[in-house]
Amino acid sequence: QKEVEQDPGPLSVPEGAIVSLNCTYSNSAFQYFMWYRQYSRKGPELLMYTYSSGNKEDGRFTAQVDKSSKYISLFIRDSQPSDSATYLCSYYYGNNRLAFGKGNQVVVIP
Amino acid sequence: NAGVTQTPKFQVLKTGQSMTLQCAQDMNHNSMYWYRQDPGMGLRLIYYSASEGTTDKGEVPNGYNVSRLNKREFSLRLESAAPSQTSVYFCASSEVSLEEQYFGPGTRLTVT
């Protein structure tokens, strides 16, 4: 099973706010998780990559995996208008394949 | 580097027509993928190719065929287009399966 469920959007926040995005996944055997960012009318690009449980930080972005609850989270601190995009959670489920969530559209209002 | 390129960028087809979407990557990646993206459905894998000479079905392969022409190129063919195939199609590539997938800019296809 490869389902990954992503919270419904869109999400509008004022500039400077913290953005919190979440996904749940179904198979506890999988350990590689990714967040992709997709700007309007562009292809997705990798934002964060995490393995197993715990947190990973990259500048204003933090990715968190909670394996006990099968939860993946992305936090964006001090959000900027340039963060306005759709964010896709994904995980690797074997045989060279990734499963993607449906995506969360985020709008950061100046 | 161009990365992953796709042609055409836009296409309108009538029901029953055929066409081939082209994809090429210049990163010497082994694996290549075709996805479709529909509103409310997310990205769904159509076909993938783990290496030159091999192809495998993904989640939604019906109505499509693929060809891994060489290491650089991976094409997607619609033999008889249907309105249900109206979508944005993305090609992607990766060096090895667990690493980042690099996506092309997409092809917006409308079937009337």
Coordinates of N, CA and C in Angstrom, one line a residue, chain A residues 11-87:
Chain A
L11 N -4.1 27.3 2.0 CA -3.7 27.9 3.2 C -3.2 29.3 3.0
S12 N -3.9 30.3 3.6 CA -3.4 31.7 3.4 C -2.9 32.2 4.7
V13 N -1.7 32.8 4.7 CA -1.1 33.3 5.9 C -0.5 34.7 5.7
P14 N -0.4 35.5 6.7 CA 0.3 36.8 6.5 C 1.8 36.6 6.5
E15 N 2.5 37.5 5.8 CA 3.9 37.4 5.7 C 4.5 37.4 7.1
G16 N 5.5 36.6 7.4 CA 6.1 36.5 8.7 C 5.6 35.4 9.6
A17 N 4.4 34.8 9.2 CA 3.8 33.8 10.0 C 4.5 32.5 9.8
I18 N 4.2 31.5 10.7 CA 4.7 30.2 10.6 C 3.7 29.3 9.8
V19 N 4.2 28.6 8.8 CA 3.3 27.8 8.0 C 3.5 26.3 8.5
S20 N 2.5 25.6 8.7 CA 2.5 24.2 9.2 C 1.8 23.3 8.2
L21 N 2.4 22.4 7.6 CA 1.8 21.5 6.7 C 2.0 20.0 7.2
N22 N 1.0 19.2 6.9 CA 1.1 17.8 7.5 C 0.6 16.8 6.4
C23 N 1.2 15.6 6.6 CA 0.7 14.4 5.8 C 0.7 13.2 6.7
T24 N -0.1 12.3 6.4 CA -0.1 11.0 7.0 C 0.2 9.9 6.0
Y25 N 0.9 8.9 6.4 CA 1.2 7.8 5.4 C 0.7 6.5 6.1
S26 N 0.6 5.5 5.2 CA -0.1 4.2 5.6 C 0.9 3.1 6.0
N27 N 2.0 3.1 5.4 CA 2.9 1.9 5.6 C 4.1 2.2 6.5
S28 N 4.1 1.7 7.7 CA 5.2 2.0 8.6 C 6.6 1.5 8.2
A29 N 6.6 0.6 7.2 CA 7.9 0.1 6.8 C 8.8 1.1 6.0
F30 N 8.2 2.1 5.5 CA 8.9 3.1 4.7 C 9.5 4.2 5.5
Q31 N 10.7 4.6 5.1 CA 11.5 5.5 5.9 C 12.0 6.7 5.2
Y32 N 11.9 6.8 3.9 CA 12.4 8.0 3.2 C 11.3 8.9 2.8
F33 N 11.4 10.1 3.3 CA 10.3 11.1 3.1 C 10.8 12.4 2.5
M34 N 10.0 13.0 1.6 CA 10.5 14.2 0.9 C 9.3 15.2 0.9
W35 N 9.7 16.4 0.8 CA 8.8 17.5 0.5 C 9.2 18.2 -0.8
Y36 N 8.3 18.3 -1.7 CA 8.6 19.0 -3.0 C 7.8 20.3 -3.0
R37 N 8.3 21.3 -3.6 CA 7.7 22.6 -3.8 C 7.4 22.8 -5.3
Q38 N 6.2 23.2 -5.6 CA 5.8 23.4 -7.0 C 5.2 24.8 -7.1
Y39 N 5.9 25.7 -7.9 CA 5.4 27.0 -8.2 C 4.4 26.8 -9.4
S40 N 3.5 27.8 -9.5 CA 2.4 27.7 -10.5 C 3.0 27.5 -11.9
R41 N 2.5 26.5 -12.6 CA 2.8 26.2 -14.0 C 4.3 25.8 -14.1
K42 N 4.9 25.2 -13.0 CA 6.2 24.7 -13.1 C 6.2 23.3 -12.6
G43 N 7.3 22.6 -12.8 CA 7.5 21.2 -12.3 C 7.9 21.3 -10.8
P44 N 7.6 20.2 -10.1 CA 8.0 20.1 -8.7 C 9.5 20.1 -8.5
E45 N 10.0 20.7 -7.4 CA 11.4 20.6 -7.1 C 11.6 20.2 -5.6
L46 N 12.6 19.4 -5.4 CA 12.8 18.9 -4.0 C 13.2 20.0 -3.1
L47 N 12.5 20.0 -1.9 CA 12.7 21.0 -0.9 C 13.5 20.4 0.3
M48 N 13.0 19.3 0.8 CA 13.6 18.7 2.0 C 13.5 17.2 1.8
Y49 N 14.5 16.5 2.4 CA 14.6 15.1 2.3 C 14.9 14.6 3.7
T50 N 14.2 13.6 4.3 CA 14.5 13.1 5.6 C 14.4 11.6 5.6
Y51 N 15.1 11.1 6.5 CA 15.2 9.6 6.7 C 14.7 9.3 8.1
S52 N 13.8 8.3 8.2 CA 13.3 7.8 9.4 C 12.7 8.9 10.3
S53 N 12.9 8.8 11.6 CA 12.2 9.8 12.5 C 13.1 11.0 12.8
G54 N 12.5 12.0 13.3 CA 13.3 13.1 13.8 C 13.0 14.4 12.9
N55 N 13.8 15.4 13.2 CA 13.7 16.7 12.5 C 14.9 16.9 11.6
K56 N 14.7 17.7 10.6 CA 15.8 18.2 9.8 C 15.5 19.6 9.4
E57 N 16.5 20.5 9.6 CA 16.3 21.9 9.4 C 17.2 22.3 8.2
D58 N 16.6 23.3 7.4 CA 17.4 23.9 6.3 C 16.9 25.3 6.2
G59 N 17.6 26.2 6.8 CA 17.2 27.6 6.8 C 15.9 27.8 7.5
R60 N 14.9 28.4 6.8 CA 13.6 28.6 7.5 C 12.7 27.4 7.4
F61 N 13.2 26.3 6.9 CA 12.4 25.1 6.7 C 12.8 24.0 7.7
T62 N 11.8 23.4 8.2 CA 12.0 22.2 9.1 C 11.1 21.1 8.7
A63 N 11.6 19.9 8.4 CA 10.8 18.7 8.1 C 10.9 17.8 9.3
Q64 N 9.8 17.2 9.7 CA 9.6 16.4 10.8 C 8.9 15.1 10.5
V65 N 9.4 14.0 11.0 CA 8.8 12.7 10.8 C 8.5 12.1 12.1
D66 N 7.3 11.7 12.3 CA 6.9 11.0 13.5 C 6.4 9.6 13.1
K67 N 7.3 8.6 13.2 CA 6.9 7.3 12.7 C 5.9 6.6 13.6
S68 N 5.8 6.9 14.9 CA 4.8 6.3 15.7 C 3.4 6.6 15.3
S69 N 3.2 7.8 14.8 CA 1.9 8.2 14.4 C 1.8 8.3 12.9
K70 N 2.9 8.0 12.2 CA 2.9 8.0 10.7 C 2.5 9.4 10.2
Y71 N 3.2 10.3 10.7 CA 3.0 11.7 10.4 C 4.2 12.4 9.8
I72 N 4.1 13.2 8.8 CA 5.1 13.9 8.2 C 4.7 15.4 8.2
S73 N 5.6 16.3 8.7 CA 5.3 17.7 8.8 C 6.3 18.6 8.1
L74 N 5.9 19.7 7.7 CA 6.8 20.7 7.1 C 6.5 22.1 7.8
F75 N 7.5 22.7 8.4 CA 7.2 24.0 9.0 C 8.1 25.1 8.2
I76 N 7.4 26.2 7.9 CA 8.1 27.3 7.3 C 8.1 28.5 8.2
R77 N 9.3 28.9 8.7 CA 9.3 30.0 9.6 C 9.5 31.3 8.8
D78 N 9.0 32.4 9.4 CA 9.1 33.8 8.8 C 8.7 33.7 7.3
S79 N 7.5 33.2 7.1 CA 7.1 33.0 5.7 C 7.2 34.3 4.8
Q80 N 7.6 34.1 3.6 CA 7.7 35.2 2.6 C 6.8 35.0 1.4
P81 N 6.4 36.1 0.8 CA 5.6 35.9 -0.4 C 6.2 34.9 -1.5
S82 N 7.5 34.8 -1.5 CA 8.1 33.9 -2.4 C 7.9 32.4 -2.0
D83 N 7.4 32.2 -0.8 CA 7.0 30.8 -0.4 C 5.7 30.4 -0.9
S84 N 4.9 31.3 -1.6 CA 3.6 31.0 -2.1 C 3.8 29.9 -3.2
A85 N 3.3 28.7 -3.0 CA 3.5 27.6 -3.9 C 2.6 26.5 -3.4
T86 N 2.6 25.4 -4.1 CA 2.0 24.1 -3.7 C 3.1 23.2 -3.1
Y87 N 2.8 22.7 -2.0 CA 3.8 21.8 -1.3 C 3.3 20.3 -1.3

